[in-house]
Amino acid sequence: MIAGLGVNRSRLLHIRYRFLFCALALVAILTLTQQRRNPRGAIASDGRGGSHGILQTTSKDPYESSPPKPPIHSNGLTYLLQTVSTTSTYFTDYPLPASEFGKMGKRLQVLRDWIEASQGLSHHMTPESENILRNQIDQTAFSMFPFLQNPSQPSFTSFSHMRKKIKPKSKGIVIPTGQKTFRYACHLIGNLRDALGSKLPIEIVYAGNSDLPSSHRDFITGLGSDIATVDVLQVFNDTPLDLQHGGWAIKTFAALGSQYEQVVVLDADAILLQAPETILDGHKGYQSTGALLFHDRLLWQGQFKERHKWWEQQLEHHTPSEALVKSRVYNEGYAEECDSGLVVLDKSRLPVLLGLIHSCWQNTKEVRDVWTYKMGYGDKESWWFGLELSGAEYTFEDHYGGMLGSMNPDKNKVCSFTIAHFDEQDDLLWYNGSLLKNKLRNATEFDIPTHYMLDGEWEKGATKQHMSCMKRGDFKETSQEEKEIVRKSIAKAKDLDAQIEQFTTLEG
């Protein structure tokens, strides 16, 4: 009963603050509509419903002869600032334990309300009041997420400063890698640049010199134009992160710390069969929500009851998104929802940005060691869970992970060591596992897949070194164009391997 009472009080507190800021936003809207001219206080938008900054507004009043803007009623403004201050103090004095994923999502939704309310009211506040509100929001965000501090510029710890570093309307590819996956990252760049002709700039993200020495960095940046390296330890405060030993954890921070507004985050061993530009410019689901994720395989139904029970606990009092309502993993008890080998995010959209910050929080050392990586496999579930709990919309691919490999002699199965993913027309988009047939068994045997299957039943190999198959699904032969993309990628990979041998060994 005591625990339940605590949950109810937290829920009531959250409802109170969300209602307050919705009401304040309504007051702002009513004030705006009473003016004869359109004010310059509208939220800056990217044309798709996303905002371009934490407190960004247009720089010039379109009506130069307009009279000075009327200030919002002083009593209402005072109440707004006092409420933000009181709530901020509460959030700071009572930080959430690592187990409270759901409540962290609620707090991020309150932070989102503050930001949206401040945007709506910014042109009806004095500069002094606007700075007070902005600083309060920044201080609250930093108290909740101390990793936002930039170690090279410790005086800049604000949320808004982080946003200003992102280049408006920019798009790019982010590939986290270290010495262990360096070979695959080079192969991926060959796939992107030589086989697919992608022109998007690329950031290679690593965690310190021991993770990716200068010799490796010099080599990989020389593989083509617009390739840069980013040391994530110089972007975030690593004390609560330990990304040098974090493995998968670097991925969410690579996305958050990237200079690109729209990011395509790729595992080093991913292989694309379509240029990533086709996703950014043509995927309707992504353009609708600003976040595109890909499903894992439907495996081990009913075998992870503790995980599902924990998910349900964190989602208590939560209104499910459309993606969660359609989830077969969540609703039918399968094991893993997301294959995070490719993630696409538009950080200009405030809900997506805050959802990504939640995902990063899940990958901090304290949280991942005790919860994230014990309740799931690595970073996989942290992507959709962060977006979901923070109230952001997101898009999953239509199908769960398929199979791309070769046809079994009995013609009823497609078998391989990879997982295939598809676009909105059910055409092959990308697969994981590298260009090698099985990177764990043979470091030099490449493979050109001949068939693929989707919506079938998985026959999972006993280990990652054992082949898996899919049966009873719709199978097709890979097209000549798809085979040629893989063939070109393999040819480039072999050429790169001959060069890489000068400072590393081929270990798969």
XYZ file of N, CA and C in Angstrom, residues 300-507:
624
model
N 11.922 -16.675 -28.848
C 11.828 -17.009 -27.427
C 10.539 -16.480 -26.776
N 9.433 -16.748 -27.420
C 8.149 -16.270 -26.900
C 7.874 -16.855 -25.510
N 7.544 -15.987 -24.590
C 7.180 -16.405 -23.237
C 8.332 -16.760 -22.331
N 9.580 -16.574 -22.787
C 10.732 -16.997 -21.994
C 11.383 -15.864 -21.196
N 10.895 -14.640 -21.371
C 11.482 -13.509 -20.655
C 10.389 -12.778 -19.882
N 9.743 -13.499 -18.987
C 8.611 -12.944 -18.241
C 9.040 -11.816 -17.302
N 10.218 -11.948 -16.716
C 10.691 -10.894 -15.813
C 10.900 -9.587 -16.569
N 11.445 -9.678 -17.777
C 11.647 -8.483 -18.601
C 10.313 -7.814 -18.911
N 9.339 -8.593 -19.310
C 8.032 -8.039 -19.655
C 7.329 -7.448 -18.431
N 7.465 -8.092 -17.308
C 6.871 -7.558 -16.079
C 7.490 -6.211 -15.736
N 8.798 -6.108 -15.916
C 9.493 -4.853 -15.627
C 9.071 -3.768 -16.604
N 8.970 -4.101 -17.900
C 8.474 -3.134 -18.882
C 7.106 -2.598 -18.456
N 6.224 -3.493 -18.075
C 4.869 -3.090 -17.697
C 4.881 -2.188 -16.465
N 5.767 -2.474 -15.536
C 5.871 -1.623 -14.350
C 6.313 -0.210 -14.730
N 7.293 -0.101 -15.605
C 7.789 1.214 -16.008
C 6.766 1.971 -16.851
N 5.898 1.253 -17.532
C 4.891 1.875 -18.385
C 3.560 2.097 -17.677
N 3.541 1.884 -16.360
C 2.313 2.114 -15.597
C 1.903 3.583 -15.711
N 0.612 3.810 -15.893
C 0.046 5.155 -16.052
C 0.529 5.830 -17.339
N 1.027 5.065 -18.269
C 1.560 5.621 -19.515
C 0.581 5.355 -20.652
N 0.340 6.359 -21.476
C -0.484 6.176 -22.665
C 0.394 5.627 -23.779
N 0.140 4.415 -24.250
C 1.040 3.800 -25.219
C 1.002 4.509 -26.574
N 2.137 4.530 -27.228
C 2.234 5.094 -28.570
C 1.624 4.115 -29.572
N 1.445 4.600 -30.788
C 0.934 3.727 -31.854
C 1.887 2.571 -32.105
N 3.196 2.842 -32.017
C 4.187 1.792 -32.237
C 4.074 0.705 -31.173
N 3.863 1.087 -29.916
C 3.758 0.099 -28.850
C 2.468 -0.704 -28.967
N 1.408 -0.060 -29.376
C 0.139 -0.760 -29.553
C 0.277 -1.874 -30.593
N 1.088 -1.644 -31.622
C 1.265 -2.630 -32.695
C 2.373 -3.638 -32.410
N 3.083 -3.481 -31.304
C 4.249 -4.314 -31.029
C 3.868 -5.761 -30.734
N 4.393 -6.678 -31.501
C 4.185 -8.105 -31.228
C 5.057 -8.576 -30.064
N 6.225 -7.955 -29.936
C 7.106 -8.327 -28.827
C 6.447 -7.983 -27.500
N 5.972 -6.757 -27.366
C 5.372 -6.321 -26.104
C 4.047 -7.034 -25.830
N 3.235 -7.207 -26.851
C 1.892 -7.743 -26.646
C 1.804 -9.259 -26.704
N 2.790 -9.911 -27.326
C 2.730 -11.363 -27.470
C 3.854 -12.078 -26.739
N 4.680 -11.331 -26.004
C 5.657 -11.965 -25.129
C 6.940 -12.431 -25.775
N 7.309 -11.883 -26.946
C 8.600 -12.250 -27.529
C 9.727 -11.529 -26.792
N 10.969 -11.856 -27.146
C 12.101 -11.453 -26.309
C 12.623 -10.050 -26.587
N 12.917 -9.731 -27.854
C 13.649 -8.512 -28.163
C 12.947 -7.728 -29.263
N 12.791 -6.425 -29.031
C 12.030 -5.572 -29.947
C 12.882 -4.937 -31.032
N 14.056 -4.447 -30.681
C 14.796 -3.557 -31.580
C 16.148 -4.132 -31.995
N 16.438 -4.056 -33.279
C 17.788 -4.272 -33.792
C 18.373 -2.879 -34.003
N 19.284 -2.485 -33.145
C 19.794 -1.116 -33.157
C 20.997 -0.928 -34.069
N 21.178 -1.830 -35.034
C 22.282 -1.689 -35.979
C 22.133 -0.501 -36.896
N 20.907 0.019 -37.029
C 20.644 1.238 -37.795
C 19.519 1.987 -37.101
N 19.783 3.221 -36.736
C 18.805 4.078 -36.074
C 18.853 5.445 -36.750
N 17.687 6.000 -37.042
C 17.614 7.298 -37.706
C 16.799 8.252 -36.839
N 17.366 9.422 -36.522
C 16.721 10.376 -35.624
C 16.839 11.792 -36.166
N 15.774 12.560 -35.984
C 15.762 13.978 -36.311
C 15.757 14.753 -34.994
N 16.916 15.271 -34.615
C 17.065 15.925 -33.316
C 16.490 17.343 -33.296
N 16.022 17.845 -34.436
C 15.370 19.149 -34.417
C 14.003 19.068 -33.758
N 13.473 17.870 -33.621
C 12.167 17.667 -33.000
C 12.357 17.442 -31.503
N 11.823 18.335 -30.720
C 12.052 18.315 -29.280
C 11.692 16.984 -28.630
N 10.531 16.384 -28.922
C 10.229 15.091 -28.286
C 11.262 14.016 -28.610
N 11.762 13.996 -29.851
C 12.777 13.010 -30.232
C 14.078 13.266 -29.486
N 14.481 14.524 -29.397
C 15.704 14.869 -28.681
C 15.635 14.445 -27.216
N 14.516 14.725 -26.558
C 14.376 14.349 -25.151
C 14.299 12.833 -24.993
N 13.664 12.159 -25.946
C 13.656 10.696 -25.901
C 15.044 10.116 -26.038
N 15.878 10.741 -26.895
C 17.266 10.301 -27.050
C 18.047 10.517 -25.762
N 17.794 11.624 -25.073
C 18.473 11.867 -23.803
C 18.088 10.798 -22.778
N 16.825 10.386 -22.791
C 16.422 9.281 -21.907
C 17.192 8.017 -22.262
N 17.334 7.734 -23.557
C 18.096 6.558 -23.990
C 19.542 6.649 -23.528
N 20.117 7.857 -23.603
C 21.483 8.036 -23.109
C 21.561 7.761 -21.615
N 20.608 8.291 -20.863
C 20.577 8.046 -19.415
C 20.548 6.540 -19.127
N 19.795 5.790 -19.907
C 19.739 4.338 -19.722
C 21.098 3.677 -19.946
N 21.961 4.334 -20.732
C 23.276 3.777 -21.041
C 24.389 4.365 -20.200
N 24.049 5.174 -19.172
C 25.069 5.580 -18.201
C 25.492 4.352 -17.403
N 26.669 4.396 -16.829
C 27.225 3.184 -16.210
C 26.341 2.625 -15.101
N 25.903 3.478 -14.178
C 25.098 2.994 -13.058
C 23.812 2.342 -13.537
N 23.163 2.955 -14.506
C 21.867 2.450 -14.958
C 22.028 1.197 -15.807
N 22.997 1.207 -16.720
C 23.137 0.055 -17.615
C 23.619 -1.195 -16.881
N 24.514 -1.007 -15.896
C 25.062 -2.171 -15.195
C 24.016 -2.891 -14.364
N 23.077 -2.133 -13.816
C 22.096 -2.728 -12.910
C 20.791 -3.066 -13.618
N 20.408 -2.271 -14.630
C 19.092 -2.451 -15.219
C 19.115 -2.658 -16.730
N 19.593 -1.681 -17.490
C 19.425 -1.715 -18.943
C 19.981 -2.987 -19.568
N 21.212 -3.363 -19.190
C 21.855 -4.500 -19.833
C 21.530 -5.831 -19.154
N 20.770 -5.754 -18.082
C 20.291 -6.989 -17.450
C 18.856 -7.298 -17.853
N 18.090 -6.233 -18.122
C 16.722 -6.429 -18.574
C 16.621 -6.522 -20.098
N 17.701 -6.256 -20.779
C 17.734 -6.360 -22.230
C 19.132 -6.713 -22.674
N 19.292 -6.891 -23.983
C 20.602 -7.246 -24.533
C 21.272 -5.976 -25.035
N 22.203 -5.447 -24.247
C 22.922 -4.246 -24.622
C 22.007 -3.046 -24.755
N 22.290 -2.221 -25.750
C 21.565 -0.962 -25.945
C 20.248 -1.134 -26.688
N 19.954 -2.336 -27.187
C 18.838 -2.555 -28.109
C 17.543 -1.868 -27.684
N 17.066 -2.200 -26.494
C 15.741 -1.732 -26.085
C 15.756 -0.289 -25.583
N 16.950 0.249 -25.319
C 17.012 1.602 -24.769
C 16.528 2.649 -25.765
N 16.610 2.369 -27.058
C 16.205 3.354 -28.064
C 14.693 3.575 -28.052
N 13.953 2.498 -28.242
C 12.497 2.665 -28.284
C 11.936 2.974 -26.902
N 12.555 2.423 -25.853
C 12.049 2.631 -24.500
C 12.196 4.101 -24.096
N 13.311 4.718 -24.471
C 13.503 6.131 -24.157
C 12.495 7.012 -24.862
N 12.257 6.744 -26.146
C 11.267 7.513 -26.900
C 9.868 7.293 -26.337
N 9.550 6.053 -26.049
C 8.219 5.713 -25.541
C 7.947 6.378 -24.194
N 8.852 6.227 -23.261
C 8.624 6.743 -21.913
C 8.633 8.264 -21.868
N 9.304 8.897 -22.832
C 9.355 10.356 -22.867
C 8.195 10.970 -23.635
N 7.334 10.129 -24.185
C 6.150 10.628 -24.878
C 6.379 11.018 -26.318
N 7.467 10.532 -26.934
C 7.748 10.853 -28.334
C 7.132 9.804 -29.246
N 6.704 10.232 -30.422
C 6.265 9.295 -31.441
C 7.488 8.764 -32.182
N 7.406 7.535 -32.660
C 8.497 6.946 -33.425
C 7.925 5.887 -34.355
N 8.703 5.545 -35.372
C 8.265 4.591 -36.387
C 9.154 3.359 -36.341
N 8.541 2.182 -36.354
C 9.261 0.931 -36.541
C 9.011 0.438 -37.964
N 9.980 -0.305 -38.503
C 9.740 -0.919 -39.813
C 8.522 -1.846 -39.721
N 7.893 -2.106 -40.852
C 6.642 -2.860 -40.858
C 6.828 -4.313 -40.445
N 7.950 -4.905 -40.771
C 8.188 -6.324 -40.522
C 9.208 -6.522 -39.404
N 9.108 -7.661 -38.748
C 10.173 -8.058 -37.831
C 11.329 -8.639 -38.647
N 12.494 -8.722 -37.998
C 13.723 -9.089 -38.688
C 13.567 -10.303 -39.581
N 14.028 -10.187 -40.821
C 13.955 -11.280 -41.782
C 15.294 -11.966 -41.943
N 15.345 -12.860 -42.920
C 16.549 -13.650 -43.166
C 17.088 -13.349 -44.562
N 18.387 -13.120 -44.660
C 19.064 -12.899 -45.932
C 20.248 -13.848 -46.008
N 20.236 -14.756 -46.990
C 21.312 -15.735 -47.094
C 21.170 -16.572 -48.341
N 21.144 -17.870 -48.155
C 21.036 -18.799 -49.283
C 19.873 -19.761 -49.047
N 19.330 -20.257 -50.164
C 18.208 -21.175 -50.073
C 18.678 -22.560 -49.665
N 18.009 -23.122 -48.667
C 18.287 -24.491 -48.240
C 17.899 -25.457 -49.350
N 18.607 -26.556 -49.527
C 18.317 -27.491 -50.617
C 16.862 -27.950 -50.686
N 16.182 -28.023 -49.570
C 14.786 -28.496 -49.629
C 13.826 -27.394 -50.077
N 14.372 -26.197 -50.387
C 13.603 -25.078 -50.946
C 12.566 -24.490 -49.991
N 12.599 -24.847 -48.738
C 11.616 -24.339 -47.794
C 12.215 -23.385 -46.769
N 13.524 -23.203 -46.827
C 14.188 -22.380 -45.822
C 15.223 -21.472 -46.473
N 15.436 -20.327 -45.838
C 16.577 -19.469 -46.168
C 17.444 -19.408 -44.920
N 18.740 -19.637 -45.079
C 19.622 -19.751 -43.927
C 20.838 -18.821 -44.064
N 21.310 -18.332 -42.912
C 22.519 -17.500 -42.890
C 22.863 -17.155 -41.454
N 23.746 -16.162 -41.302
C 24.151 -15.680 -39.983
C 23.766 -14.207 -39.803
N 22.894 -13.694 -40.655
C 22.558 -12.280 -40.633
C 21.058 -12.058 -40.419
N 20.690 -10.804 -40.180
C 19.293 -10.389 -40.068
C 19.045 -9.335 -41.131
N 17.958 -9.482 -41.873
C 17.635 -8.565 -42.960
C 16.529 -7.598 -42.550
N 16.595 -6.383 -43.108
C 15.595 -5.360 -42.823
C 15.124 -4.723 -44.125
N 13.896 -4.195 -44.088
C 13.217 -3.814 -45.316
C 12.673 -2.392 -45.242
N 12.451 -1.801 -46.442
C 11.871 -0.470 -46.512
C 10.344 -0.569 -46.558
N 9.685 0.529 -46.830
C 8.227 0.550 -46.810
C 7.607 -0.156 -48.007
N 8.414 -0.474 -49.012
C 7.930 -1.243 -50.170
C 8.340 -2.710 -50.075
N 8.838 -3.114 -48.913
C 9.290 -4.490 -48.653
C 10.516 -4.861 -49.487
N 11.273 -3.856 -49.932
C 12.551 -4.120 -50.594
C 13.659 -4.138 -49.551
N 14.705 -4.910 -49.824
C 15.829 -4.990 -48.900
C 16.454 -3.611 -48.700
N 16.723 -3.271 -47.441
C 17.313 -1.979 -47.101
C 18.715 -2.130 -46.508
N 18.852 -3.041 -45.535
C 20.160 -3.259 -44.918
C 20.163 -4.582 -44.182
N 21.343 -5.047 -43.821
C 21.464 -6.238 -42.982
C 22.654 -6.084 -42.064
N 22.680 -6.865 -41.005
C 23.782 -6.793 -40.050
C 24.694 -8.007 -40.191
N 25.813 -7.976 -39.483
C 26.703 -9.131 -39.477
C 27.918 -9.021 -40.357
N 28.065 -7.938 -41.119
C 29.220 -7.676 -41.974
C 29.100 -8.395 -43.319
N 30.090 -8.151 -44.183
C 30.134 -8.791 -45.502
C 30.605 -10.239 -45.426
N 31.149 -10.632 -44.280
C 31.626 -11.998 -44.112
C 30.447 -12.953 -43.934
N 30.635 -14.179 -44.339
C 29.579 -15.168 -44.172
C 29.296 -15.399 -42.700
N 30.343 -15.550 -41.901
C 30.226 -15.646 -40.444
C 31.512 -15.089 -39.847
N 31.459 -13.879 -39.357
C 32.654 -13.188 -38.885
C 33.297 -13.871 -37.685
N 32.548 -14.725 -36.970
C 33.095 -15.402 -35.802
C 33.822 -16.698 -36.160
N 33.600 -17.201 -37.367
C 34.189 -18.488 -37.737
C 35.288 -18.377 -38.780
N 35.149 -17.422 -39.696
C 36.126 -17.310 -40.778
C 36.283 -15.841 -41.140
N 37.478 -15.312 -40.947
C 37.724 -13.880 -41.126
C 37.938 -13.477 -42.567
N 37.976 -14.423 -43.490
C 38.265 -14.088 -44.890
C 37.213 -14.596 -45.866
N 36.204 -15.321 -45.391
C 35.179 -15.867 -46.295
C 34.018 -14.879 -46.438
N 33.964 -14.213 -47.585
C 32.874 -13.290 -47.866
C 31.701 -14.044 -48.486
N 30.541 -13.377 -48.522
C 29.345 -14.073 -49.013
C 28.428 -13.099 -49.741
N 27.913 -13.535 -50.892
C 26.907 -12.774 -51.631
C 25.570 -13.479 -51.466
N 24.645 -12.913 -50.692
C 23.361 -13.572 -50.440
C 22.559 -13.729 -51.738
N 21.847 -14.836 -51.843
C 21.072 -15.125 -53.048
C 19.559 -15.066 -52.812
N 19.114 -15.233 -51.554
C 17.684 -15.253 -51.265
C 17.409 -14.552 -49.929
N 16.170 -14.139 -49.760
C 15.742 -13.578 -48.475
C 14.309 -13.992 -48.198
N 13.954 -13.937 -46.920
C 12.609 -14.318 -46.489
C 12.166 -13.378 -45.380
N 10.889 -13.049 -45.373
C 10.327 -12.238 -44.300
C 9.020 -12.853 -43.829
N 8.678 -12.514 -42.587
C 7.437 -12.967 -41.949
C 7.343 -14.484 -41.831
N 8.505 -15.124 -41.658
C 8.506 -16.561 -41.448
C 8.820 -16.923 -40.005
N 9.074 -18.195 -39.769
C 9.412 -18.689 -38.434
C 10.921 -18.902 -38.347
N 11.486 -18.424 -37.266
C 12.918 -18.544 -37.067
C 13.287 -19.901 -36.485
N 14.372 -20.461 -37.012
C 15.029 -21.614 -36.399
C 16.407 -21.131 -35.974
N 16.499 -20.743 -34.731
C 17.706 -20.092 -34.233
C 18.820 -21.101 -34.010
N 20.029 -20.754 -34.514
C 21.186 -21.588 -34.239
C 21.512 -21.596 -32.761
N 22.165 -22.641 -32.300
C 22.444 -22.799 -30.873
C 23.303 -21.650 -30.332
N 24.258 -21.178 -31.129
C 25.116 -20.053 -30.755
C 25.275 -19.151 -31.976
N 25.996 -18.046 -31.811
C 26.234 -17.145 -32.936
C 27.125 -17.784 -33.996
N 27.818 -18.845 -33.645
C 28.650 -19.539 -34.611
C 27.882 -20.591 -35.400
N 26.628 -20.807 -35.042
C 25.789 -21.784 -35.736
C 24.763 -21.054 -36.598
N 24.548 -21.583 -37.779
C 23.652 -20.954 -38.738
C 22.206 -21.005 -38.265
N 21.460 -19.931 -38.557
C 20.028 -19.880 -38.295
C 19.282 -19.937 -39.617
N 18.012 -20.300 -39.563
C 17.188 -20.392 -40.769
C 15.818 -19.778 -40.508
N 15.132 -19.450 -41.578
C 13.740 -19.030 -41.501
C 12.926 -19.878 -42.465
N 11.746 -20.296 -42.027
C 10.892 -21.143 -42.844
C 9.454 -20.604 -42.812
N 8.646 -21.131 -43.722
C 7.220 -20.801 -43.784
C 6.956 -19.308 -43.954
N 7.834 -18.635 -44.680
C 7.628 -17.220 -44.970
C 7.678 -16.957 -46.454
N 7.534 -15.712 -46.815
C 7.622 -15.319 -48.217
C 9.086 -15.121 -48.583
N 9.585 -15.934 -49.544
C 10.981 -15.800 -49.925
C 11.093 -15.310 -51.365
N 12.178 -14.574 -51.600
C 12.461 -14.056 -52.929
C 13.950 -14.169 -53.188
N 14.297 -14.139 -54.455
C 15.702 -14.127 -54.840
C 16.189 -12.680 -54.843
N 17.393 -12.469 -54.367
C 17.945 -11.119 -54.409
C 18.127 -10.690 -55.866
N 17.909 -9.414 -56.118
C 18.000 -8.895 -57.486
C 19.451 -8.795 -57.930
N 19.641 -8.658 -59.238
C 20.989 -8.495 -59.765
C 21.625 -7.210 -59.233
N 20.806 -6.174 -59.065
C 21.316 -4.913 -58.529
C 21.800 -5.093 -57.093
N 21.045 -5.832 -56.294
C 21.447 -6.078 -54.900
C 22.719 -6.917 -54.841
N 22.794 -7.928 -55.694
C 24.015 -8.748 -55.741
C 25.214 -7.909 -56.145
N 25.003 -6.992 -57.097
C 26.109 -6.169 -57.570
C 26.587 -5.213 -56.481
N 25.670 -4.687 -55.673
C 26.060 -3.813 -54.554
C 26.944 -4.575 -53.579
N 26.551 -5.804 -53.258
C 27.363 -6.607 -52.336
C 28.695 -6.970 -52.979
N 28.668 -7.297 -54.274
C 29.905 -7.657 -54.977
C 30.896 -6.491 -54.971
N 30.422 -5.295 -55.261
C 31.289 -4.116 -55.222
C 31.814 -3.855 -53.813
N 30.950 -4.048 -52.835
C 31.357 -3.833 -51.437
C 32.437 -4.814 -51.027
N 32.315 -6.066 -51.454
C 33.310 -7.084 -51.120
C 34.636 -6.775 -51.792
N 34.584 -6.374 -53.065
C 35.820 -6.031 -53.785
C 36.555 -4.897 -53.082
N 35.804 -3.883 -52.657
C 36.427 -2.776 -51.940
C 36.958 -3.232 -50.588
N 36.220 -4.111 -49.906
C 36.649 -4.614 -48.601
C 37.967 -5.379 -48.708
N 38.108 -6.183 -49.746
C 39.352 -6.929 -49.932
C 40.522 -5.987 -50.182
N 40.267 -4.942 -50.947
C 41.314 -3.953 -51.193
C 41.708 -3.249 -49.894
N 40.719 -2.922 -49.091
C 40.989 -2.271 -47.807
C 41.733 -3.197 -46.855
N 41.377 -4.465 -46.859
C 42.040 -5.423 -45.964
C 43.542 -5.473 -46.229
N 43.923 -5.398 -47.487
C 45.349 -5.428 -47.831
C 46.080 -4.221 -47.252
N 45.383 -3.099 -47.150
C 45.985 -1.891 -46.584
C 45.952 -1.907 -45.051
N 44.860 -2.438 -44.493
C 44.706 -2.453 -43.041
C 45.754 -3.331 -42.380
N 46.222 -4.356 -43.076
C 47.178 -5.301 -42.498
C 48.457 -4.623 -42.031
N 48.719 -3.413 -42.499
C 49.968 -2.740 -42.104
C 49.989 -2.385 -40.625
N 48.818 -2.268 -39.999
C 48.832 -1.941 -38.571
C 47.814 -2.737 -37.755
N 47.257 -3.763 -38.336
C 46.350 -4.612 -37.581
C 46.314 -5.986 -38.216
N 45.733 -6.941 -37.545
C 45.590 -8.287 -38.084
C 44.125 -8.579 -38.297
N 43.852 -9.442 -39.268
C 42.461 -9.810 -39.547
C 42.013 -10.867 -38.539
N 41.151 -10.438 -37.645
C 40.652 -11.351 -36.629
C 39.142 -11.539 -36.745
